[in-house]
XYZ file of C-alpha atoms in Angstrom:
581
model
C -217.044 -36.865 -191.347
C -213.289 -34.684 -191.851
C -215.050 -31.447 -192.173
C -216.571 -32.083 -188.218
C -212.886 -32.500 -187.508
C -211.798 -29.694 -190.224
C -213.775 -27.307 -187.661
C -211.565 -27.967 -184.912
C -208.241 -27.087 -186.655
C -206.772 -23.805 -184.676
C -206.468 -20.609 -187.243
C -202.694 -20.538 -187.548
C -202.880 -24.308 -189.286
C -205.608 -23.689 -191.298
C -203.677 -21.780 -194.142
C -201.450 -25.270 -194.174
C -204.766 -27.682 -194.856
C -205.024 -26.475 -198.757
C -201.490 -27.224 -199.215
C -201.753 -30.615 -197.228
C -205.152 -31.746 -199.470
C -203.246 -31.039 -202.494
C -199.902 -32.611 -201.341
C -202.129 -35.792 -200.584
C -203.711 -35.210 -204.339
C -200.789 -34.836 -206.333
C -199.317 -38.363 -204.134
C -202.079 -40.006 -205.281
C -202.338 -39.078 -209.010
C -198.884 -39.592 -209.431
C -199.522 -43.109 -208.207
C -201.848 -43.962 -209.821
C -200.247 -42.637 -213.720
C -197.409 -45.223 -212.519
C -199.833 -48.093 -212.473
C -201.184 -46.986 -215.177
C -198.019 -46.423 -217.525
C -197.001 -49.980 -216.677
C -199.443 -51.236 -219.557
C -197.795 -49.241 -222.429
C -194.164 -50.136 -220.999
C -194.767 -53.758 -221.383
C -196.367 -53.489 -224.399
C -193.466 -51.739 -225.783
C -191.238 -53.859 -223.962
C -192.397 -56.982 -225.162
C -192.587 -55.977 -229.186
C -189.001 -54.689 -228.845
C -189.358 -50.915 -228.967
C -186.510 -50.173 -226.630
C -186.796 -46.726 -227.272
C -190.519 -46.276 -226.328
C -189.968 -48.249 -223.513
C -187.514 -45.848 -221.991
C -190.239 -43.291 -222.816
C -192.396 -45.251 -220.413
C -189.709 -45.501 -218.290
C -188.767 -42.278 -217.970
C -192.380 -41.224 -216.798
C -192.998 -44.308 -214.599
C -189.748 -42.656 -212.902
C -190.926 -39.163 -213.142
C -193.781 -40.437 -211.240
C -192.279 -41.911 -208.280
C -189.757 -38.889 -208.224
C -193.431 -36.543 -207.359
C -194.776 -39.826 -205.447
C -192.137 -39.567 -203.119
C -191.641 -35.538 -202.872
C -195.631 -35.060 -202.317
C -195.548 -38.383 -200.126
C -192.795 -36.711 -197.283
C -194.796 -32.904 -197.898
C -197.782 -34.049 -197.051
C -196.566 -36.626 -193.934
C -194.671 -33.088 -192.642
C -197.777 -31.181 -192.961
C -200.144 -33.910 -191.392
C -197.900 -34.246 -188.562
C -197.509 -30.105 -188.140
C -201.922 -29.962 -188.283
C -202.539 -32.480 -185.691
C -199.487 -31.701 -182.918
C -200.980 -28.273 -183.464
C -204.229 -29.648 -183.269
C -203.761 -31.527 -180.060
C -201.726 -28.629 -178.307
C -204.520 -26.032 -179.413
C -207.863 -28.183 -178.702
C -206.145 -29.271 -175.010
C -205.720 -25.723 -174.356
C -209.468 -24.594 -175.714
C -210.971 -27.153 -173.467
C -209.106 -26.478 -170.360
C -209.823 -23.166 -170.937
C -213.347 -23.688 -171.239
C -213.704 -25.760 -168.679
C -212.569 -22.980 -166.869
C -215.491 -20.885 -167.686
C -218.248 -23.485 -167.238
C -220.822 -23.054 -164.611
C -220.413 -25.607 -161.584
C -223.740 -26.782 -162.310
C -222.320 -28.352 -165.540
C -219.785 -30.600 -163.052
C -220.993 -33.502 -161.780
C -219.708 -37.170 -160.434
C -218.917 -37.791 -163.878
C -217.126 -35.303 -164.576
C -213.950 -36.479 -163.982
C -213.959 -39.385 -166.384
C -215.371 -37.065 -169.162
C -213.261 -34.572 -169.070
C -209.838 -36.776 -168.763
C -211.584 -39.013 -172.082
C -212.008 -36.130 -173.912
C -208.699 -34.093 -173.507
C -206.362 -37.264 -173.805
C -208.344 -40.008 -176.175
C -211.009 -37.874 -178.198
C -208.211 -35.065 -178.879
C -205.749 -37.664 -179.961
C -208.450 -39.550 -182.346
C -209.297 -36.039 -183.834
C -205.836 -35.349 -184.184
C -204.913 -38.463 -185.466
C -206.995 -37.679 -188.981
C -204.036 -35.336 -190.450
C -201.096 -37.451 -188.586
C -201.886 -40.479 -190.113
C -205.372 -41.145 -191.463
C -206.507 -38.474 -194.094
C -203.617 -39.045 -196.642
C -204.204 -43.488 -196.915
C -208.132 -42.939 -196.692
C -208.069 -39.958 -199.569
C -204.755 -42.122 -201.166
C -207.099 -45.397 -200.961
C -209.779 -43.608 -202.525
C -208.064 -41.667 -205.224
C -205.697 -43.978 -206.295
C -208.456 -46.330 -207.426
C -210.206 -43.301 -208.757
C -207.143 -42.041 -211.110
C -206.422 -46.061 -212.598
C -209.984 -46.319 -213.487
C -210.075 -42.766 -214.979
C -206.638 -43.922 -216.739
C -207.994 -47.102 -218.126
C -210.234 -45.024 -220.293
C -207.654 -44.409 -222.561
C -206.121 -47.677 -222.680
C -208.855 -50.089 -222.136
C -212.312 -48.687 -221.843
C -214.045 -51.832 -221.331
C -211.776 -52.982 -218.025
C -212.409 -49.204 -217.113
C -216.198 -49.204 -216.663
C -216.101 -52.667 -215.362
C -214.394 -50.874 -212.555
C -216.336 -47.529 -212.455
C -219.852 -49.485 -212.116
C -218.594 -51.493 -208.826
C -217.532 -48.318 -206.867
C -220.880 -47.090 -206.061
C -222.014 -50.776 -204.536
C -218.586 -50.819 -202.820
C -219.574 -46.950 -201.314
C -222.904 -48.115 -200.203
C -221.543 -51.171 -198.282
C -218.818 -49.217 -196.583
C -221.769 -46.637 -195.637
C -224.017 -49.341 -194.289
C -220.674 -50.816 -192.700
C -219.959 -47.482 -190.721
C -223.439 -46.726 -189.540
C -223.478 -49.998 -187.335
C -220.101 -48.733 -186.070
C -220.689 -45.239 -185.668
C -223.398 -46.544 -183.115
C -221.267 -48.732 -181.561
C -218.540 -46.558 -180.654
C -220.729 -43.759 -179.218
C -222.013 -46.580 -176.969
C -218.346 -47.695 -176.304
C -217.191 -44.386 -175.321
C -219.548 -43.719 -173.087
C -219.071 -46.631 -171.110
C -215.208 -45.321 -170.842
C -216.298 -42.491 -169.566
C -218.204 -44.557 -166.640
C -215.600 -46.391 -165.913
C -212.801 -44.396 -165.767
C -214.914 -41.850 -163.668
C -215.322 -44.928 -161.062
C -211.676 -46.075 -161.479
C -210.711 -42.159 -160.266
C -213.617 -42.453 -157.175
C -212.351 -45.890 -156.574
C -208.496 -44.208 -155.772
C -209.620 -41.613 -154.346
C -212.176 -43.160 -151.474
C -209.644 -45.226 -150.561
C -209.646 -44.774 -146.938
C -213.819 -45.042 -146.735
C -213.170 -48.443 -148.956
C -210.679 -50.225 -146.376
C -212.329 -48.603 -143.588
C -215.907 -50.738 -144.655
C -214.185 -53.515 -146.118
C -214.891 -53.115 -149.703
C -211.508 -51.910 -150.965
C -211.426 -55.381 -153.311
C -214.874 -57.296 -153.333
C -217.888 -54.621 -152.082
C -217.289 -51.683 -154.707
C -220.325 -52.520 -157.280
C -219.642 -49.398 -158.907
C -216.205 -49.806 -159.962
C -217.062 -53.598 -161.119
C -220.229 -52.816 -162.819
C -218.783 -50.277 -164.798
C -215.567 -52.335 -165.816
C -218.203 -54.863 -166.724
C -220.213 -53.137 -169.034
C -216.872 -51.626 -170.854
C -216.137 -54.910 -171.590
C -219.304 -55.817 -172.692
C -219.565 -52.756 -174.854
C -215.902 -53.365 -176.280
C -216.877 -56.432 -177.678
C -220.137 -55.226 -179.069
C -217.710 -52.637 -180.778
C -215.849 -55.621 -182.068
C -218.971 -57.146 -183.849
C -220.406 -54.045 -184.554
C -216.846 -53.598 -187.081
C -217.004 -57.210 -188.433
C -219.707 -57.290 -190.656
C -219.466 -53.788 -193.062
C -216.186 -55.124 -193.193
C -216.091 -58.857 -194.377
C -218.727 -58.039 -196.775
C -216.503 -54.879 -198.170
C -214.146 -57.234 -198.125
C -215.834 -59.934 -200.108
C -217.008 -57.595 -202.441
C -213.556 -55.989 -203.383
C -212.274 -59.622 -204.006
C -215.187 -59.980 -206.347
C -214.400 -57.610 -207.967
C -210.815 -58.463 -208.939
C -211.800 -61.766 -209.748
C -214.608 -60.063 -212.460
C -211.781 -57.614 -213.370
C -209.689 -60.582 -213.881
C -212.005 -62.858 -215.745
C -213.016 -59.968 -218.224
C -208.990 -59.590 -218.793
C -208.612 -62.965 -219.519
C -211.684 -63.370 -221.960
C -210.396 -60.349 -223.633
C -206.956 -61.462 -223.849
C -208.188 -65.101 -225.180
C -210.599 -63.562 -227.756
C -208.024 -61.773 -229.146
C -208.891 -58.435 -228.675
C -206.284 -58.089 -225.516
C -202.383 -58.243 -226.282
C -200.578 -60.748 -223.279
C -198.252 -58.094 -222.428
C -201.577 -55.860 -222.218
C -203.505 -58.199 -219.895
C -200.527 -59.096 -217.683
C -200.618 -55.311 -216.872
C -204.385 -54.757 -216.834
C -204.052 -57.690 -213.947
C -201.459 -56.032 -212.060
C -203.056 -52.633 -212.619
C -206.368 -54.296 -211.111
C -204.594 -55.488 -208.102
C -203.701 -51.944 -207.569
C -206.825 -50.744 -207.971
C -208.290 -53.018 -205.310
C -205.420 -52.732 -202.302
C -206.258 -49.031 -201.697
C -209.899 -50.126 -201.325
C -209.917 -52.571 -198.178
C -206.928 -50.468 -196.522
C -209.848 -47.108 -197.453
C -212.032 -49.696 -195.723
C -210.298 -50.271 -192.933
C -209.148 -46.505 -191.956
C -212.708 -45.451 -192.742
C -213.747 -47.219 -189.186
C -211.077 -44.960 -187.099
C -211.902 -41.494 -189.165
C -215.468 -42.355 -187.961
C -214.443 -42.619 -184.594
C -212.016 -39.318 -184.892
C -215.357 -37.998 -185.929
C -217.192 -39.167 -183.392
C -214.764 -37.895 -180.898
C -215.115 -34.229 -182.940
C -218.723 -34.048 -181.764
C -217.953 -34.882 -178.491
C -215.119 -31.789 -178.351
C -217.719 -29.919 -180.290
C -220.454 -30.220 -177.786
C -218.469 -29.743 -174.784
C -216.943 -26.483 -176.342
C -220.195 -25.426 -177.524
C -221.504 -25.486 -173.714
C -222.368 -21.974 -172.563
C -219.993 -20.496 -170.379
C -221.136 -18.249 -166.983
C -221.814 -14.766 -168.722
C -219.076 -12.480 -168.146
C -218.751 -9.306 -168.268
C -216.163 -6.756 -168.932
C -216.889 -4.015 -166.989
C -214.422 -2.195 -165.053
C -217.369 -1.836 -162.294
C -216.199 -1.855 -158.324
C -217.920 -2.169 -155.851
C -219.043 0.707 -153.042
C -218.743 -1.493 -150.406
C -218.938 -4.771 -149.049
C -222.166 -5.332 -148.270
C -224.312 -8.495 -150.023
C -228.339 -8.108 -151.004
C -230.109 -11.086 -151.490
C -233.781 -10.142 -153.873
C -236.267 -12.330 -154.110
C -233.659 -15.272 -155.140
C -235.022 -18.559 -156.412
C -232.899 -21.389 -157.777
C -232.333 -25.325 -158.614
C -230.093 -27.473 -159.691
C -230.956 -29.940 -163.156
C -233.427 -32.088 -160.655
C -235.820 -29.084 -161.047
C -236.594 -29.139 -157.194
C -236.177 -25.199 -156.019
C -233.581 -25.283 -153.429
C -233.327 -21.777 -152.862
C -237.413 -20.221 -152.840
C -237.670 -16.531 -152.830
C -234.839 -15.521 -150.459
C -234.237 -12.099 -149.148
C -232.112 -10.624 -147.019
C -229.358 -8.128 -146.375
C -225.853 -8.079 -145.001
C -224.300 -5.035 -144.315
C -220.643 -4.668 -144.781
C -218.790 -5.445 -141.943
C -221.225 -7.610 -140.295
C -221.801 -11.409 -139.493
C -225.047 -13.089 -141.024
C -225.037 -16.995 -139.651
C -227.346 -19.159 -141.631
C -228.716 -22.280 -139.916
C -230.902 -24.298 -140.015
C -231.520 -28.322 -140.629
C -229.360 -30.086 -143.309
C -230.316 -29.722 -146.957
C -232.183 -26.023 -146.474
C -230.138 -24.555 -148.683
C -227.193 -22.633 -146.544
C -224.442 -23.608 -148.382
C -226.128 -23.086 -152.006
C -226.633 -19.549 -150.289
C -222.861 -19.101 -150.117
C -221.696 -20.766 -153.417
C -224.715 -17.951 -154.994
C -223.233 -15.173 -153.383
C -219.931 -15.738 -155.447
C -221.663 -16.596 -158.421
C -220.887 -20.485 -158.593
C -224.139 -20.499 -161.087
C -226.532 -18.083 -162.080
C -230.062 -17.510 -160.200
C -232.946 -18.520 -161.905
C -234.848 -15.457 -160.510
C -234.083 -12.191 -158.239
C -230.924 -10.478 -158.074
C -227.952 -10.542 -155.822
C -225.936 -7.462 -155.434
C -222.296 -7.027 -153.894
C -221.231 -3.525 -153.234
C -224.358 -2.400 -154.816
C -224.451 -3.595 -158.346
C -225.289 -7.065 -159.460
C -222.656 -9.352 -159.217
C -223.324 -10.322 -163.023
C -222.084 -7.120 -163.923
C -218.757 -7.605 -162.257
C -215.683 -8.827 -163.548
C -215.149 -12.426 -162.511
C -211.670 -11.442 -161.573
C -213.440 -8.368 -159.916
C -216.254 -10.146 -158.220
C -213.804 -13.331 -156.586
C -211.284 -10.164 -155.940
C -213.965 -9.627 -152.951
C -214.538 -13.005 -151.314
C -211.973 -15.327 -149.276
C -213.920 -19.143 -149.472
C -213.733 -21.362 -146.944
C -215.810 -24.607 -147.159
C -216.053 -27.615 -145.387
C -214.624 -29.581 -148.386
C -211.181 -28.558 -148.515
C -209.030 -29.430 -152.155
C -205.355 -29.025 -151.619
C -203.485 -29.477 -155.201
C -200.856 -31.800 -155.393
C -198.215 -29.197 -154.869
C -196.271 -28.171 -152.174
C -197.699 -26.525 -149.340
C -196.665 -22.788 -149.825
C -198.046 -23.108 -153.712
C -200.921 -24.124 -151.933
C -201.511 -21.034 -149.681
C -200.226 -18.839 -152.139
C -203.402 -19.749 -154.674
C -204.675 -17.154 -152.370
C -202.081 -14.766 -153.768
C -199.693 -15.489 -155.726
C -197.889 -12.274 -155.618
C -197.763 -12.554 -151.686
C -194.168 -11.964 -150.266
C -192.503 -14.292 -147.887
C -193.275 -12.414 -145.043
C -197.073 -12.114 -146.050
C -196.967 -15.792 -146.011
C -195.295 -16.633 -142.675
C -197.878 -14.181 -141.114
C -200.718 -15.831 -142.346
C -199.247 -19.034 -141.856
C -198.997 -18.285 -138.070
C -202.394 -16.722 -137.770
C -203.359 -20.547 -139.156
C -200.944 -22.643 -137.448
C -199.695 -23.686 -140.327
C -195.965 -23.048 -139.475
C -196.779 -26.350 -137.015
C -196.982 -28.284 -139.728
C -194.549 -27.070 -141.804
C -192.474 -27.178 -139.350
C -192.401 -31.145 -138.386
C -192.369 -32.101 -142.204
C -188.864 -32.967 -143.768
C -188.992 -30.534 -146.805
C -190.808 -27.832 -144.995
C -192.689 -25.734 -147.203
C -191.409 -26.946 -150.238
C -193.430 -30.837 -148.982
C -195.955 -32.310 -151.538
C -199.082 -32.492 -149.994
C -200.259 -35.212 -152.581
C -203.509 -35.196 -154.808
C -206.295 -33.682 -152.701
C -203.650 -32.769 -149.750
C -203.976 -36.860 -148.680
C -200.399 -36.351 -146.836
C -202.187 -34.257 -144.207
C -204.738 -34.664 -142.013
C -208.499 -33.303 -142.011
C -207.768 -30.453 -139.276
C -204.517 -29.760 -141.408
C -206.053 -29.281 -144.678
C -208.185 -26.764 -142.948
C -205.508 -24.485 -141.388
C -204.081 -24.698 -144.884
C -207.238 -23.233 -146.257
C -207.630 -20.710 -143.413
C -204.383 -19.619 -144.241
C -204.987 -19.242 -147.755
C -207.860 -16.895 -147.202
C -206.219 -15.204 -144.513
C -203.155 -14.435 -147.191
C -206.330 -13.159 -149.765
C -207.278 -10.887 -147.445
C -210.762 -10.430 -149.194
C -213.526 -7.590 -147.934
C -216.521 -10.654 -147.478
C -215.654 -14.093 -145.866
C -217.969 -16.844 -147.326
C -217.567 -19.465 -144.512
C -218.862 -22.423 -144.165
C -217.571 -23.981 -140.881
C -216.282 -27.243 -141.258
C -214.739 -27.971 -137.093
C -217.156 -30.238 -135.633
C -215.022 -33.306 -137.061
C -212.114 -31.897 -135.760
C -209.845 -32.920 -133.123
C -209.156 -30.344 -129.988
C -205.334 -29.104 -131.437
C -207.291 -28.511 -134.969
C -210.074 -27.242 -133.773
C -208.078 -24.148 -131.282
C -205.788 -23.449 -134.639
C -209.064 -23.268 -137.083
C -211.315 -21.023 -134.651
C -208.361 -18.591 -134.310
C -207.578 -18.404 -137.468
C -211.225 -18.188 -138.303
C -211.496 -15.350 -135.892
C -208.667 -12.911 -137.576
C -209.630 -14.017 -141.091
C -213.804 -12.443 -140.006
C -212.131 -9.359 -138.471
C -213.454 -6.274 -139.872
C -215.083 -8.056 -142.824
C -218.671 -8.915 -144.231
C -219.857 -12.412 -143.343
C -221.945 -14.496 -144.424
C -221.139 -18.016 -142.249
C -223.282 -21.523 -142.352
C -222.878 -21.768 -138.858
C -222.425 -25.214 -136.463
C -220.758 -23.826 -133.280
C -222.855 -21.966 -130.678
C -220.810 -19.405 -129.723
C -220.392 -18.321 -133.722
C -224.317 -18.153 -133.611
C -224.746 -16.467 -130.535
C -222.361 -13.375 -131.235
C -223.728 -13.151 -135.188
C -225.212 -9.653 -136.154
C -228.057 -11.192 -137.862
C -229.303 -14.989 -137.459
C -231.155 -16.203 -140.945
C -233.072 -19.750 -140.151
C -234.020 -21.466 -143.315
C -236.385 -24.139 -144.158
C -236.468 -25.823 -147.847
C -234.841 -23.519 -149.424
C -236.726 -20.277 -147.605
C -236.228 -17.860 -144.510
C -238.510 -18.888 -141.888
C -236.956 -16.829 -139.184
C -234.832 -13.574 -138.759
C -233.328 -11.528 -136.241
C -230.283 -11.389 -133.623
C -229.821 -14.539 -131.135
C -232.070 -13.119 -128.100
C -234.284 -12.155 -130.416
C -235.140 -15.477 -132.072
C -234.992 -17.639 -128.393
C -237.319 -14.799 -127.184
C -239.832 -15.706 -130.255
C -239.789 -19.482 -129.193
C -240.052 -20.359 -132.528
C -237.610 -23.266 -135.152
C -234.447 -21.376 -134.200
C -235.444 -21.553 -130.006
C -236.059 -25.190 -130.493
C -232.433 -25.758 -132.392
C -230.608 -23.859 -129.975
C -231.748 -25.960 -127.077
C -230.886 -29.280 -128.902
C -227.686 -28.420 -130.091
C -227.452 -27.118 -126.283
C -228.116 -30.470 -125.131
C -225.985 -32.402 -127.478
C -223.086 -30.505 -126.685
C -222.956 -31.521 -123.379
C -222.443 -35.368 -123.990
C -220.015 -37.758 -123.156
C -219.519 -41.300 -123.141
C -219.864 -43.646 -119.799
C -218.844 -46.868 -118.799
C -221.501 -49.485 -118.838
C -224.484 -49.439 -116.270
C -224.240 -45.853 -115.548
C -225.977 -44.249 -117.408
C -225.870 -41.173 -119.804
C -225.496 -38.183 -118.713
């Protein structure tokens, strides 16, 4: 179990761990040579021999003296490993994360990761804190008195040597069922306190459909089965432990018996078996607190696989090539790819977009347009073909060079809970003030910065929640705008939008695409109609090509969606008994 959590300790603390193990050692032997010594003082001091008995004394003090240096080494050591620890492992896994493929995020994600970096770092941590020095202490201890005995009282000695591999065995037994248990326990954290973050976060959707308190099963399911798996936890821990328990009792009251027999056949001085009895007592406390701490070391180990697994998840291959690009055209060969359901949702996909042209992708809702987009910038990794950017495969980019060429703008906009210029500015952060107001007024953005009380420097809250919809747009317009990136990934997000939005998006959207390479899921007509290249796709494939007279001359899918979303465009609402028009 420790060396699954010794594996996690960052380089500069691992020169610290021999001198930590051997702090704990020395703590312990010196403990247990004071039990030990009390036997000979008593003897001594109960025939008289004064000056023996300050002998003893002198080393039950010396003792102490190394009980107590070793005891505050090793604390400052334990505590020095596991802040490290926890600063190091938080930093590994964000920094991981980092690197993951989005394919490894999911709606769970959330939960798992916040579990992991706060509770499974602090339970690994916790081992050198506070845990390693009373579970090696409560094993050791018992270890050295029985070792000790030897040479005082063999007979009381084995009697304890012969019980410590039934008590091991128990405690094994004991710490299986828990082990178990506590996977089962965590997991059902991780559940929950992904729902708990959906639950504050869909907030508006909740209220809006009345289910903000009684109609989200999710949340109560989950919180359900976290109790129910706590309390399996519970009795999962009960039984290795009463029967550890029982048996340590046992077998002080055998230790005890044999002392008194001895003492009572004559073979035992009092003075002797008053000590061997308080030596036993000491050699039994260390076991049940060993006991006790072995449960939470389990978990800590537990929560080391977890950290171990997640770090051990293959990154997106990167490369370190100082490659550029030629240009910034995009070349899509023979793509396939599909996410963990194993359905393809991209199915041999080829195409071309020359730089500084506008490919629109349409076609009917889950055909794969917006997986095209998220490919294109490497999001994950195609499972066949090749995608090139400037000419060369964008896995043998950079990923600083490869994002370096695309501004993003997707329908789901994330705005971090900053303020609304560190917000734009992700864009670039080196941008200068006037870079910003420009793009800001290309996106309308200076509108809303301008009616808010702290003006740029406003919190836009977790997820931007202090604007609107439309706003959280023109703040992502105006972040790509301030990128100013050769190829514009867009995925148009305005038919939700209100009139004032939608005018401040489509300009913006219009001087962000000048010049540049597009490649644009597209919703609105007139972005269709005046696209250099129209790709229609159909479960996951191109089932028709060409420019927008082209494809309404052909008659074909893309004919047929043009004249709906014709159609649809046109209506309006009427009073009753009217009609529609």
């Amino acid at each position: 179990m420790i060396c699954k959590v010794l594996r996690l300790v960052p380089d500069p603390y691992r020169g610290m761990i021999p001198l930590y193990l051997a702090a704990i050692v020395v703590f312990a032997l010196a403990q247990s040579t004071a039990y030990v010594l009390l036997m000979p003082l008593l003897e001594a001091l109960f025939r008289g021999d004064l000056g023996a008995a300050w002998g003893w004394t002198a080393g039950v003090a010396g003792a102490v003296i190394v009980v107590f240096v070793c005891g505050y080494r090793q604390s400052v050591l334990g505590l020095r490993i596991g802040t490290g620890m926890m600063h190091s492992l938080q930093t590994r896994l964000g920094d991981h994360i980092a690197t993951l493929p989005l394919g490894w995020f999911g709606t769970a994600t959330a939960g798992r990761v916040s579990r992991l970096i706060s509770s499974s770092v602090k339970d690994a941590m916790g081992v050198f804190a506070h845990l390693l020095s009373p579970l090696l202490t409560g094993v050791l201890v018992p270890a050295g008195v029985a070792v000790g005995m030897l040479f005082l009282d063999a007979r009381v000695s084995l009697a304890m040597l012969v019980s410590a591999p039934l008590l091991y065995l128990v405690n094994r037994w004991g710490q299986g069922l828990y082990s178990r248990a506590e996977t089962n326990a965590h997991t059902a954290a991780e559940e929950s306190n992904s729902r708990v973050i959906e639950f504050a976060q869909a907030q508006p959707v909740l209220r809006a459909f009345g289910a903000a308190t009684t109609g989200n099963r999710g949340l109560q399911n989950a919180l359900t089965a976290q109790r129910r798996v706590g309390r399996g936890l519970v009795y999962a821990s009960v039984p290795g432990l009463v029967v550890f328990s029982f048996l340590v009792q046992l077998t002080f009251i055998v230790l005890a018996y044999l002392v008194v027999s001895f003492a009572s056949g004559g073979t035992l001085s009092a003075p002797a078996a008053i000590a061997l009895i308080a030596v036993s007592s000491r050699f039994i406390d260390p076991l049940n607190q060993a006991a006790e701490l072995s449960t939470a070391v389990r978990g800590a180990a537990n929560a080391a696989d977890r950290i171990t697994e997640l770090l051990d998840t293959p990154p997106l291959p990167e490369s370190d090539s100082p490659l550029q690009p030629a240009d910034a055209g995009v070349r899509f060969d023979d793509v396939r790819f599909a996410y963990d359901t194993g359905e393809p949702v991209i199915d041999g996909v080829s195409f071309t977009v020359p730089a500084g042209t506008t490919t629109a992708l349409v076609g009917p809702s889950g055909s794969g347009k917006t997986t095209l987009l998220r490919l294109a910038s490497r999001f994950y990794d195609v499972d066949h073909g090749r995608i090139e950017v400037g000419g060369h495969a964008i896995s043998a980019y950079s990923s600083t060079t490869l994002m370096e060429q695309f501004s993003l703008v997707f329908q789901d906009v994330y705005l971090f809970h900053q303020s609304i210029a560190e917000n734009v500015r992700i864009g670039r952060p080196d941008a200068s003030a006037d870079d910003l107001a420009r793009a800001a007024e290309v996106a309308r953005v200076d509108e809303i910065v301008d009616r808010l009380p702290d003006g740029w420097d406003t919190n836009v809250g977790e997820g931007g929640t202090s604007l609107s919809g439309g706003e959280r747009q023109r703040v992502s317009i105006a972040r790509a705008l301030l990128k100013d990136a050769p190829i514009v990934l867009l995925d148009e997000a305005t038919s939700a939008l209100d009139p004032q939005n939608e005018a401040a998006v489509v300009r913006g959207i219009h001087e962000l695409t000048r010049d540049k390479t597009v490649m644009v899921v597209a919703h609105r007509l007139s972005t269709i109609q005046h696209a250099d290249q129209i790709l229609f796709l159909d479960q996951g494939r191109i089932v028709e090509r060409g420019t927008h007279d082209e494809l309404l001359a052909a008659d074909g899918r893309y004919a047929d969606f043009w004249n709906e979303r014709s159609r649809a465009s046109g209506w309006h609402l009427v009073p009753a008994g009217e009609g529609a028009r």
